[in-house]
Coordinates of C-alpha atoms and ligand atoms in Angstrom, one line a residue:
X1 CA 0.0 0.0 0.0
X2 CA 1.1 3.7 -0.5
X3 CA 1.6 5.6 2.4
X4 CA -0.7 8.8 3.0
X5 CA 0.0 12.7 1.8
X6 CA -1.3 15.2 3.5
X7 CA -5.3 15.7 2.7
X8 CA -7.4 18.2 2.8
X9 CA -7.5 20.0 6.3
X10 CA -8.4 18.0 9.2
X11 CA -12.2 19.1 10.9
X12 CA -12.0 18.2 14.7
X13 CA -15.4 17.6 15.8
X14 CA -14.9 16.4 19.5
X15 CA -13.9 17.1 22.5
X16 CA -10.9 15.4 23.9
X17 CA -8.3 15.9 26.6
X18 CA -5.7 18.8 26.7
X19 CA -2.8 17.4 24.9
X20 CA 0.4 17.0 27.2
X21 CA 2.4 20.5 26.2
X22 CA 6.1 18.8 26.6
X23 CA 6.1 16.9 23.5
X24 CA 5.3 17.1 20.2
X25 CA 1.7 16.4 19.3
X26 CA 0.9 13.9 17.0
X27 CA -1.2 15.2 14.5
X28 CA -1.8 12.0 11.9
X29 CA -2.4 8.1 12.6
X30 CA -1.4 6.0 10.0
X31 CA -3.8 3.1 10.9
X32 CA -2.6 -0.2 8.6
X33 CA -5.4 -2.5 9.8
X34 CA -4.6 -5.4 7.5
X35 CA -1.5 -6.2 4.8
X36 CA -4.2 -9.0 3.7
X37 CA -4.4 -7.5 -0.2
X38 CA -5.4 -8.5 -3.4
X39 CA -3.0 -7.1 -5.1
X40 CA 0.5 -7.7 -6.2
X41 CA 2.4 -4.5 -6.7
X42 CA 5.9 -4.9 -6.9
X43 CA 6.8 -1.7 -4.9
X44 CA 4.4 -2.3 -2.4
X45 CA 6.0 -0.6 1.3
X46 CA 4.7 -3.6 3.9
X47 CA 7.2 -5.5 5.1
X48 CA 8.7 -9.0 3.8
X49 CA 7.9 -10.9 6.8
X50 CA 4.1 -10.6 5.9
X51 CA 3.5 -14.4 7.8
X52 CA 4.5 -12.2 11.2
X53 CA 1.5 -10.2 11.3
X54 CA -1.4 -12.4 11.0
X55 CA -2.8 -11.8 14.2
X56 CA -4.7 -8.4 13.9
X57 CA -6.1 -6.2 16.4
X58 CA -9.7 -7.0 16.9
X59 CA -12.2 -4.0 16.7
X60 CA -12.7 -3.1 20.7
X61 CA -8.4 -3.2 20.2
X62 CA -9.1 -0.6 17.4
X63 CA -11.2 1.5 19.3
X64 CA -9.1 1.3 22.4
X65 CA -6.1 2.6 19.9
X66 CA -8.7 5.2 18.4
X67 CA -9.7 6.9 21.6
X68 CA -6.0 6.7 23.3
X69 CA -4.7 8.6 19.8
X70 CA -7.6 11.4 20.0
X71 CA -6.9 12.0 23.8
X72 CA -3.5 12.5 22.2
X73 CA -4.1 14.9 19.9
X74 CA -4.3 13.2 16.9
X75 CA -6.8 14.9 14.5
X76 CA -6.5 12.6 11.3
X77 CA -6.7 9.0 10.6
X78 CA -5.9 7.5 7.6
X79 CA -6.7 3.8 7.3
X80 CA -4.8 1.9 4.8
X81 CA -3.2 -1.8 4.5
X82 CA -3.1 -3.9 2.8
X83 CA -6.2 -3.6 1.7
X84 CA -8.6 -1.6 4.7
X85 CA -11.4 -2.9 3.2
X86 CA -10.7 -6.9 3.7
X87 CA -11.7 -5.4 8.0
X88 CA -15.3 -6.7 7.9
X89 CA -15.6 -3.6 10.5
X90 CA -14.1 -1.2 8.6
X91 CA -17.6 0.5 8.9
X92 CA -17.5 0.7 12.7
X93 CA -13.7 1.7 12.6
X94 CA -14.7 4.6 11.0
X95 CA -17.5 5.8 13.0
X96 CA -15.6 5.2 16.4
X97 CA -13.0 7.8 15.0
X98 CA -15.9 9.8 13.6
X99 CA -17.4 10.1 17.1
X100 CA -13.9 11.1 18.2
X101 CA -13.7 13.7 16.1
X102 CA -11.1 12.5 13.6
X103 CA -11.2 13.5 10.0
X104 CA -10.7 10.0 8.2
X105 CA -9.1 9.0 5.2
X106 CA -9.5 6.2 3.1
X107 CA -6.6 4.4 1.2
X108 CA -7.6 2.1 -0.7
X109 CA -7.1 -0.3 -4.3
X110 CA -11.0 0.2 -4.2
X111 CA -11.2 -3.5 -4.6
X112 CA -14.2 -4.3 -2.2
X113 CA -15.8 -1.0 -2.6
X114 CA -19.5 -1.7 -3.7
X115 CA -21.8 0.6 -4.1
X116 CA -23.4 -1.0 -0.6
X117 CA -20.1 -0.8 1.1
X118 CA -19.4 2.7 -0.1
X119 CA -23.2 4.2 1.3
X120 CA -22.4 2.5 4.5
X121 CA -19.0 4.2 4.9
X122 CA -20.8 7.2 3.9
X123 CA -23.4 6.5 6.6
X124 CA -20.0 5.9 9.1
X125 CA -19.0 8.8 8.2
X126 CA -16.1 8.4 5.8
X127 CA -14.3 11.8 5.1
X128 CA -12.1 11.0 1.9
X129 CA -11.1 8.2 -0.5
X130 CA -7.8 7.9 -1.8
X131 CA -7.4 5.6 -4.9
X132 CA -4.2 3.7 -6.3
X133 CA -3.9 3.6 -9.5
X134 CA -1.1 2.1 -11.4
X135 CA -1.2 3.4 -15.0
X136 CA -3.8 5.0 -17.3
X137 CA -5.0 1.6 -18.9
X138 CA -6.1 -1.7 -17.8
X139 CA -3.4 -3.8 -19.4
X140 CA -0.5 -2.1 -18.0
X141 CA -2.6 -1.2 -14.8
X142 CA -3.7 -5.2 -14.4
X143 CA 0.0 -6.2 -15.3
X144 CA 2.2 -4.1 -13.0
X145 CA -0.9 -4.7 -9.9
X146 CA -1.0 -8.6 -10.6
X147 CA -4.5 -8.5 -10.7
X148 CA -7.9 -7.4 -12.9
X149 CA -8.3 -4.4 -11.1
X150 CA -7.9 -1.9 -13.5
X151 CA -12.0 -1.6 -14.9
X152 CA -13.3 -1.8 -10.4
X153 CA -10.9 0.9 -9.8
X154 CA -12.6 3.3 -12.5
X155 CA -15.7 2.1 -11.1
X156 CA -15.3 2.8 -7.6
X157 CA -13.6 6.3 -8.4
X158 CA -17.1 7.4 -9.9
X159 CA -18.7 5.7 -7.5
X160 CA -17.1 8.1 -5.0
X161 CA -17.1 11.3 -7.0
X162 CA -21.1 10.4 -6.9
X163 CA -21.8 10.0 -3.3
X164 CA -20.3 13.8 -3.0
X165 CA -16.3 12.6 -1.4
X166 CA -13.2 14.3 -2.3
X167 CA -11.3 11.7 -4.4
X168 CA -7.4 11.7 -4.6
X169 CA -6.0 9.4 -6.8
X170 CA -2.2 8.1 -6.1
X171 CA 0.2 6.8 -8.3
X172 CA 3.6 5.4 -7.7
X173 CA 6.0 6.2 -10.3
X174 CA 8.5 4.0 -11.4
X175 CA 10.4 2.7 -14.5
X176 CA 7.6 0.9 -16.2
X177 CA 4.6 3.8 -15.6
X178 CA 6.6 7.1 -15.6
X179 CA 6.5 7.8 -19.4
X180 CA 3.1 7.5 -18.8
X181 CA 2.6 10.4 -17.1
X182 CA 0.0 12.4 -19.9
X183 CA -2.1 9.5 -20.2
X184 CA -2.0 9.1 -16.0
X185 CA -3.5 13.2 -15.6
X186 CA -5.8 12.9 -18.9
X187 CA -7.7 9.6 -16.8
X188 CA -7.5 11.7 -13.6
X189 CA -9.2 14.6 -15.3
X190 CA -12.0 12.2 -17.2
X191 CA -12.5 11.3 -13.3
X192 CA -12.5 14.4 -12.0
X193 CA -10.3 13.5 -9.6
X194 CA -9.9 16.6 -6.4
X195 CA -6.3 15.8 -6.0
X196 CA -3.7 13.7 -7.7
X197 CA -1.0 12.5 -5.8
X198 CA 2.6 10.8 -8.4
X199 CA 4.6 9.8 -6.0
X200 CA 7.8 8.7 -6.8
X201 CA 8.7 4.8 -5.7
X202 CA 9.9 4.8 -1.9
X203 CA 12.3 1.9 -1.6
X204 CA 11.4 0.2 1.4
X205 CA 9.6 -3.4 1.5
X206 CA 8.9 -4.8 -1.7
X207 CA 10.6 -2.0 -3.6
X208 CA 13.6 -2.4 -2.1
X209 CA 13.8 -5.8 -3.2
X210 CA 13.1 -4.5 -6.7
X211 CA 14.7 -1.5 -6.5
X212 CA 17.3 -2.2 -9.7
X213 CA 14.3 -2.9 -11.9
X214 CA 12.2 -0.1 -10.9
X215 CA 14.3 3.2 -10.3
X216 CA 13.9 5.1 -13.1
X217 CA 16.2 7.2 -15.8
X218 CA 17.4 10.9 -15.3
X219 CA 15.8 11.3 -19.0
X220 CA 12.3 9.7 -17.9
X221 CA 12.3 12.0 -14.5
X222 CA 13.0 14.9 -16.8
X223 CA 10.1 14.8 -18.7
X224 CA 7.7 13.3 -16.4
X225 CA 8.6 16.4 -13.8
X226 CA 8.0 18.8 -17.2
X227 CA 4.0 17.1 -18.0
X228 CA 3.6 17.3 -14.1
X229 CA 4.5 21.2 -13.9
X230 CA 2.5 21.7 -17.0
X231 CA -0.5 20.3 -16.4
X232 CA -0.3 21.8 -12.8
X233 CA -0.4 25.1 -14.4
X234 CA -2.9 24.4 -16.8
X235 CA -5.3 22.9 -14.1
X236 CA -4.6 25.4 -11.0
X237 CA -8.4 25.7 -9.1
X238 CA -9.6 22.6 -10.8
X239 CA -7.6 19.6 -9.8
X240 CA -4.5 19.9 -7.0
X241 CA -1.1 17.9 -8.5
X242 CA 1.4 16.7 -6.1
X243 CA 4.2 15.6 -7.7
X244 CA 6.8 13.5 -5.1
X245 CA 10.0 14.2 -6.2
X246 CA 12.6 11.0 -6.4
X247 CA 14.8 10.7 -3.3
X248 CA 17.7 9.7 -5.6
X249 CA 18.1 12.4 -7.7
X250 CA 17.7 15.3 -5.0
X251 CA 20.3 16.8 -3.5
X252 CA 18.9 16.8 -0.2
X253 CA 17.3 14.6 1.6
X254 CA 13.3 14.4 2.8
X255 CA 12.2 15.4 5.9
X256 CA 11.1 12.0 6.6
X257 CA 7.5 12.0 8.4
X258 CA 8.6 15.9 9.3
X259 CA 10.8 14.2 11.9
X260 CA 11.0 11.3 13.9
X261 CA 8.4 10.7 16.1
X262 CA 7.4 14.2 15.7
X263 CA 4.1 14.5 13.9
X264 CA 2.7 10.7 12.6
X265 CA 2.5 7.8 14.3
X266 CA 1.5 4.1 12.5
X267 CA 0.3 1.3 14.1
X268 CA 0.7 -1.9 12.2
X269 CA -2.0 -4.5 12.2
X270 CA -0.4 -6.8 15.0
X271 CA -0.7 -3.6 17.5
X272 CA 3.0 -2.5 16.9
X273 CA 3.4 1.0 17.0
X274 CA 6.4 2.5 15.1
X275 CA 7.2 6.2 14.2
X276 CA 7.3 6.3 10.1
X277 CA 5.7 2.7 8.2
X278 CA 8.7 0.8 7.9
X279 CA 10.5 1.4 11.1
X280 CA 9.7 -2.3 11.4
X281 CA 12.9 -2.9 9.7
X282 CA 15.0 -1.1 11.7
X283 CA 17.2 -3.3 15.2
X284 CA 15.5 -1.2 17.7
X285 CA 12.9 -2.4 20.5
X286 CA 9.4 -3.3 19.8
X287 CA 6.6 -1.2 21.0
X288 CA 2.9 -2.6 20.9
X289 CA -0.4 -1.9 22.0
X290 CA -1.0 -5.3 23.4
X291 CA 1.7 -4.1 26.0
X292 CA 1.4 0.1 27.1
X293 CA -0.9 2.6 26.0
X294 CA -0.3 5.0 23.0
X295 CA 0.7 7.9 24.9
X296 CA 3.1 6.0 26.9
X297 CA 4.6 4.4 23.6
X298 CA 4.9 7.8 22.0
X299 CA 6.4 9.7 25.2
X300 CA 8.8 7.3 26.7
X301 CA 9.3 4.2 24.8
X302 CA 13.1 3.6 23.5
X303 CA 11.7 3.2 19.7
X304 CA 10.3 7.2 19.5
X305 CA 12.7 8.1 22.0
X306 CA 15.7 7.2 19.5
X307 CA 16.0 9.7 16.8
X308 CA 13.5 12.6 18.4
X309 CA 14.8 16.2 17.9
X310 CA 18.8 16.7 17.0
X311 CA 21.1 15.4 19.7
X312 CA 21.2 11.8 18.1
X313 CA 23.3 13.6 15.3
X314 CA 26.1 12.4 13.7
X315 CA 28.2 14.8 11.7
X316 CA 27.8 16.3 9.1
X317 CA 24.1 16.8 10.2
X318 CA 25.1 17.6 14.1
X319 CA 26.2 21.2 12.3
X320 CA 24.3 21.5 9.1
X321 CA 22.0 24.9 8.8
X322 CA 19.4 22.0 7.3
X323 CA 19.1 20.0 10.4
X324 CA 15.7 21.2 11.5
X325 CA 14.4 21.6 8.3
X326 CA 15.3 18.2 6.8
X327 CA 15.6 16.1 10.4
X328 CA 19.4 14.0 8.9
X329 CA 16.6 12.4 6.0
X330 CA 15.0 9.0 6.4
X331 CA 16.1 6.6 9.4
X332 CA 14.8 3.6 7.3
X333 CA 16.6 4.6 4.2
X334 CA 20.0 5.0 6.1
X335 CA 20.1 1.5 7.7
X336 CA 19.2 -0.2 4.4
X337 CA 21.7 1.8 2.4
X338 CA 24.0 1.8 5.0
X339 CA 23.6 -0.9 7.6
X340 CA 23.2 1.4 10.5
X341 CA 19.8 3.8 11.1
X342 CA 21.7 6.6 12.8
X343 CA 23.7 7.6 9.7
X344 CA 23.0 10.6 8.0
X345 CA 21.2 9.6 5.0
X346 CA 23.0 8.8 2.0
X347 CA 20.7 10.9 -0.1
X348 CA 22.5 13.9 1.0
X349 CA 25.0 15.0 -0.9
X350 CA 26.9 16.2 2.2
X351 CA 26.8 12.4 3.3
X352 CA 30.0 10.4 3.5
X353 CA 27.5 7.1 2.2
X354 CA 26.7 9.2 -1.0
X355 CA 28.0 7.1 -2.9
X356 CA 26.3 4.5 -2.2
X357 CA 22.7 6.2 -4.1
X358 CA 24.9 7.9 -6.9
X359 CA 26.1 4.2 -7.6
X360 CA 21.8 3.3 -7.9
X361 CA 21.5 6.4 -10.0
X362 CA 24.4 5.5 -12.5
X363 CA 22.8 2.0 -13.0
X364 CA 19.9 3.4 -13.6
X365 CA 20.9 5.6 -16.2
X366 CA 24.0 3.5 -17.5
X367 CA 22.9 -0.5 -17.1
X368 CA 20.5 -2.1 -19.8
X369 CA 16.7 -1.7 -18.2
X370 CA 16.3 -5.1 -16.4
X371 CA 12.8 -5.7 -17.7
X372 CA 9.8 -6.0 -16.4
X373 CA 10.1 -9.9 -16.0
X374 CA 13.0 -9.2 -12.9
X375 CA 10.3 -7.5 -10.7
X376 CA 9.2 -10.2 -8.2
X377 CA 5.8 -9.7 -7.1
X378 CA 4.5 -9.2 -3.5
X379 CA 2.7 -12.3 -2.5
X380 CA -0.5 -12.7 -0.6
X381 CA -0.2 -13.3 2.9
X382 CA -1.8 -16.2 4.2
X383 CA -5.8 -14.8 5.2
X384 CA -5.3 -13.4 8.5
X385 CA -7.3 -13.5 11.8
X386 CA -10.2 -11.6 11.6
X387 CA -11.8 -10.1 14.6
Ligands
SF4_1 FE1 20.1 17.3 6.0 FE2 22.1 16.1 7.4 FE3 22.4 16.5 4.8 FE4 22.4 18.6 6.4 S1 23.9 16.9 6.3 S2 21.3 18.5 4.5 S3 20.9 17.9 8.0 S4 20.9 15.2 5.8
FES2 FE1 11.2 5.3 8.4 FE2 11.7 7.4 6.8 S1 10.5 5.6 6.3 S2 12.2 7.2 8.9

């Protein structure tokens, strides 16, 4: 699943406890109730290990997580996956965070979203949809998602301009879609999609593993960035563009969920709560809601602790005039590029492991494309647990 950009503004609509003033508020919950998913996308962010989280939190578990995040402060939820909507109480999840005031986002590959499902969520509450869509036509879609999806995402996109949501639609960009870029905005418009969201591949999880195959050229990022910037002109006041520019090729780094532990929190569908989605990959202690509340996970346990504020710094960030503006990057990038989370992150230019990404960008642009056939294909988990 794709992880969630910022929507439109959040509209608290309960009461809740004062938030505790000492430490950062956490503003968004990224809630990923299931990595059950129908589809097969090679870049997909969940983690390898998919067998490890087959026990799910039940719904009371959900609501218990819901009402502990609102009393701290957290004014968004976006529910996403896997697929959300394999959680048979996907409809009560959303009115428990409806009632506690949260402004709820839906991401989704829209597989599972009837037009009965979709009134219901309505009925819930739902504030927003956000569809995946992984090219402008149903061969290439169906090919590069591993499934017939293509046709039930158009579907369900109407289906939820017609019940009166804003729809984003998000696309991960990669070798095999980027020069599809035209095509990609032309659908979004036919849709009348709010807000599109071409998002650059992340490489954690699945894209990781398929990172040689997927990154894409210089020449390709060129042009796609050049259609993007166009069409956002031409479209200003009618359809919003986000365009995610690709870690690799910028001379900075990002500021990785605007700082560790900061602003976002996740909890995975096993009850583990980690600062940014694939902290799971990272040697530091578990935290879980089986075990301690959310607030106590988010103020004192060792795993948000770790790379909170500046002082964990290692030069060159300890001194850099960016390092509260770009927080040292991405924890998750730096220990898979590097072997060790509290490196700078090679994406820097300033970063003595630069070299390391330069040597991805050269193959990229240097190396014979590896072909679509090289991508290995996320696999279903097993069905998990349901509540
Ligand atoms: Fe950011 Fe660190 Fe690079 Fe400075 S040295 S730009 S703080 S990653
Ligand atoms: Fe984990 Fe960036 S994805 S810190």
């Amino acid at each position: 699943m794709t992880s969630p950009g910022p929507t439109s503004a959040p509209r608290p609509r309960g009461s809740r406890h004062a938030p505790d003033e000492t430490f950062p508020r956490p503003l968004g919950l990224l809630a990923e109730l299931t990595y059950a998913c129908p589809l097969h996308c090679p870049y997909c962010s969940n983690p390898l290990n998919l067998g490890d989280y087959r026990e799910e939190l039940t719904t009371a578990q959900w609501h218990r997580v819901l009402t502990e995040a609102a009393e701290l402060g957290v004014v968004q939820l976006h529910l996403s996956g896997g697929e959300p909507l394999l959680r048979r109480d996907l409809v009560e999840i959303v009115h428990s965070a409806g009632e506690l005031g949260m402004y709820t986002n839906l991401i989704t590959s829209a597989i599972g979203l009837s037009p009965r499902r979709a009134d219901r969520l309505r009925a819930a509450g739902l504030d927003h949809v956000q569809i995946s869509i992984q090219a402008s036509e149903s061969t290439a879609s169906d090919r590069i998602a591993g499934f017939p999806a293509f046709q039930r995402k158009i579907a369900a996109a109407r289906l939820v301009k017609r019940l009166g949501w804003p729809l984003t639609l998000n696309v991960v960009l990669h070798r095999y879609n980027i020069d599809r870029m035209a095509d990609i905005l032309a659908l979004a418009e036919r849709l009348d999609a709010d807000r599109v969201e071409l998002a650059n591949t992340q490489y954690y999880g699945w894209a990781w593993r398929n990172r040689a195959a997927l990154l894409p050229s210089r020449r390709q990022l060129e042009r796609a960035e050049r259609i993007a910037r166009a069409a956002r002109d031409r479209l200003t006041g009618r359809m919003e563009i986000i365009y995610v520019l690709p870690d690799y090729y910028s001379t900075y780094p990002k500021p990785c969920m605007g700082g560790w532990a900061r602003r976002q929190l996740t909890v995975v569908p096993n009850g583990d709560v980690l600062p940014c989605p694939a902290a799971h990959s990272l040697p530091l202690p578990r935290a879980s809601v089986r075990e301690n509340s959310l607030s106590q996970i988010w103020t004192r346990s060792p795993l948000f602790q770790r790379f909170r504020g500046t002082a964990w710094m290692p030069e060159p960030c300890r001194s850099c005039p960016r390092r509260e503006i770009d927080f040292g990057g991405c924890r998750c990038q730096a220990f898979l590029l590097t072997g060790d989370a509290a490196r700078t992150d090679p994406v820097c230019v300033l970063s003595p492991d630069h070299g390391i990404v330069a040597a991805a960008v050269r193959g990229a642009n240097e190396g014979e494309s590896l072909g679509e056939d090289a991508l290995d294909p996320r696999p279903h988990p097993h069905r998990v647990q349901q509540p």
